[in-house]
Short mmCIF file of C-alpha atoms in Angstrom, two decimals:
data_model
loop_
_atom_site.label_atom_id
_atom_site.label_comp_id
_atom_site.label_asym_id
_atom_site.label_seq_id
_atom_site.Cartn_x
_atom_site.Cartn_y
_atom_site.Cartn_z
CA UNK S 1 11.62 -24.10 -3.52
CA UNK S 2 8.69 -23.61 -1.11
CA UNK S 3 5.51 -25.58 -1.61
CA UNK S 4 2.52 -23.63 -2.97
CA UNK S 5 4.60 -20.56 -3.78
CA UNK S 6 4.35 -18.87 -7.12
CA UNK S 7 7.90 -19.03 -8.62
CA UNK S 8 7.34 -15.56 -10.26
CA UNK S 9 7.92 -14.11 -6.81
CA UNK S 10 11.57 -15.13 -7.06
CA UNK S 11 12.55 -13.16 -10.16
CA UNK S 12 15.96 -11.42 -10.02
CA UNK S 13 16.64 -12.43 -6.42
CA UNK S 14 13.38 -11.00 -5.14
CA UNK S 15 12.16 -12.46 -1.90
CA UNK S 16 8.43 -13.27 -1.39
CA UNK S 17 8.23 -10.89 1.62
CA UNK S 18 8.99 -7.83 -0.57
CA UNK S 19 5.27 -7.38 -1.32
CA UNK S 20 3.10 -6.47 1.66
CA UNK S 21 -0.67 -6.55 1.74
CA UNK S 22 -2.20 -4.57 4.69
CA UNK S 23 -5.68 -4.85 6.05
CA UNK S 24 -8.05 -2.42 4.30
CA UNK S 25 -8.91 -0.17 7.26
CA UNK S 26 -5.27 0.18 8.31
CA UNK S 27 -3.94 0.67 4.78
CA UNK S 28 -6.45 3.41 4.04
CA UNK S 29 -5.72 5.15 7.43
CA UNK S 30 -2.01 5.02 6.80
CA UNK S 31 -2.17 6.39 3.26
CA UNK S 32 -4.61 9.07 4.36
CA UNK S 33 -2.09 10.21 6.98
CA UNK S 34 0.60 10.25 4.25
CA UNK S 35 -1.60 12.30 1.93
CA UNK S 36 -2.49 14.76 4.70
CA UNK S 37 1.22 15.22 5.64
CA UNK S 38 2.49 15.37 2.05
CA UNK S 39 -0.35 17.64 0.83
CA UNK S 40 -1.47 15.47 -2.11
CA UNK S 41 -1.40 11.94 -3.39
CA UNK S 42 1.08 12.95 -6.07
CA UNK S 43 3.41 14.54 -3.52
CA UNK S 44 3.13 11.37 -1.36
CA UNK S 45 4.08 9.29 -4.42
CA UNK S 46 7.17 11.47 -4.98
CA UNK S 47 8.07 11.16 -1.23
CA UNK S 48 7.82 7.38 -1.52
CA UNK S 49 10.15 7.41 -4.55
CA UNK S 50 7.74 7.06 -7.44
CA UNK S 51 9.03 9.15 -10.41
CA UNK S 52 6.24 9.31 -13.00
CA UNK S 53 6.17 12.77 -14.49
CA UNK S 54 2.41 12.76 -15.11
CA UNK S 55 1.07 11.01 -12.04
CA UNK S 56 3.52 9.85 -9.34
CA UNK S 57 0.57 9.06 -7.12
CA UNK S 58 -0.84 6.40 -9.44
CA UNK S 59 0.85 3.52 -7.64
CA UNK S 60 -0.16 4.94 -4.29
CA UNK S 61 -3.76 5.05 -5.51
CA UNK S 62 -3.53 1.46 -6.71
CA UNK S 63 -2.28 0.37 -3.24
CA UNK S 64 -4.95 2.56 -1.57
CA UNK S 65 -7.81 0.83 -3.37
CA UNK S 66 -6.31 -2.62 -2.84
CA UNK S 67 -5.31 -3.41 -6.35
CA UNK S 68 -1.65 -4.00 -5.56
CA UNK S 69 0.45 -4.54 -2.40
CA UNK S 70 3.03 -2.22 -0.95
CA UNK S 71 6.56 -2.89 -2.10
CA UNK S 72 8.48 -3.26 1.12
CA UNK S 73 10.92 -0.51 0.15
CA UNK S 74 7.94 1.98 -0.32
CA UNK S 75 6.32 0.83 2.91
CA UNK S 76 9.59 1.45 4.77
CA UNK S 77 9.76 4.97 3.20
CA UNK S 78 6.17 5.70 4.31
CA UNK S 79 6.96 4.39 7.80
CA UNK S 80 9.93 6.81 8.05
CA UNK S 81 7.91 9.72 6.54
CA UNK S 82 5.09 9.25 9.03
CA UNK S 83 7.41 8.32 11.86
CA UNK S 84 5.26 5.22 12.37
CA UNK S 85 7.28 2.15 13.41
CA UNK S 86 7.52 -0.46 10.57
CA UNK S 87 7.07 -3.21 13.17
CA UNK S 88 3.70 -1.74 14.13
CA UNK S 89 2.66 -1.47 10.47
CA UNK S 90 3.63 -5.13 9.82
CA UNK S 91 1.18 -6.23 12.56
CA UNK S 92 -1.57 -5.33 10.06
CA UNK S 93 -0.21 -7.56 7.33
CA UNK S 94 -2.76 -9.79 5.74
CA UNK S 95 -3.29 -12.19 2.87
CA UNK S 96 -4.21 -10.78 -0.57
CA UNK S 97 -7.57 -12.66 -0.55
CA UNK S 98 -8.54 -10.68 2.62
CA UNK S 99 -8.34 -7.40 0.73
CA UNK S 100 -11.74 -7.19 -0.85
CA UNK S 101 -13.68 -4.47 -2.71
CA UNK S 102 -16.21 -4.32 0.14
CA UNK S 103 -13.56 -3.98 2.92
CA UNK S 104 -11.78 -1.32 0.90
CA UNK S 105 -15.03 0.57 0.22
CA UNK S 106 -15.93 0.57 3.87
CA UNK S 107 -12.47 1.82 4.84
CA UNK S 108 -12.55 4.61 2.29
CA UNK S 109 -16.03 5.65 3.49
CA UNK S 110 -14.83 5.63 7.09
CA UNK S 111 -11.94 7.92 6.37
CA UNK S 112 -13.94 10.29 4.15
CA UNK S 113 -12.15 9.31 0.94
CA UNK S 114 -15.25 8.44 -1.12
CA UNK S 115 -13.64 9.97 -4.29
CA UNK S 116 -11.25 7.00 -4.43
CA UNK S 117 -13.97 4.31 -4.34
CA UNK S 118 -13.54 2.07 -7.38
CA UNK S 119 -16.51 1.85 -9.63
#
């Protein structure tokens, strides 16, 4: 087992790299492009494989505001949907502690998505 690694990341054969945190500015820009192309956050959620009947965009919103990382499978689906190379996206990978409320708020303001700012 790796030093300083939370063993919960290894449940059911999961690998630690399956959860991807992206820098706030890039994450918001990427999701905004996805919403623009899909037409809504719910439709983007459906496109990425989320199946909630009520709000398939809920997980996308949680990722957008920095409350959870991208599952690698969903990030790969977004990459294909936007025709944006996954390798280029992964260059914006960061540590969870670098995703702050302030950096997310600034990114949401920059991209005109003030209605998603957490209160």
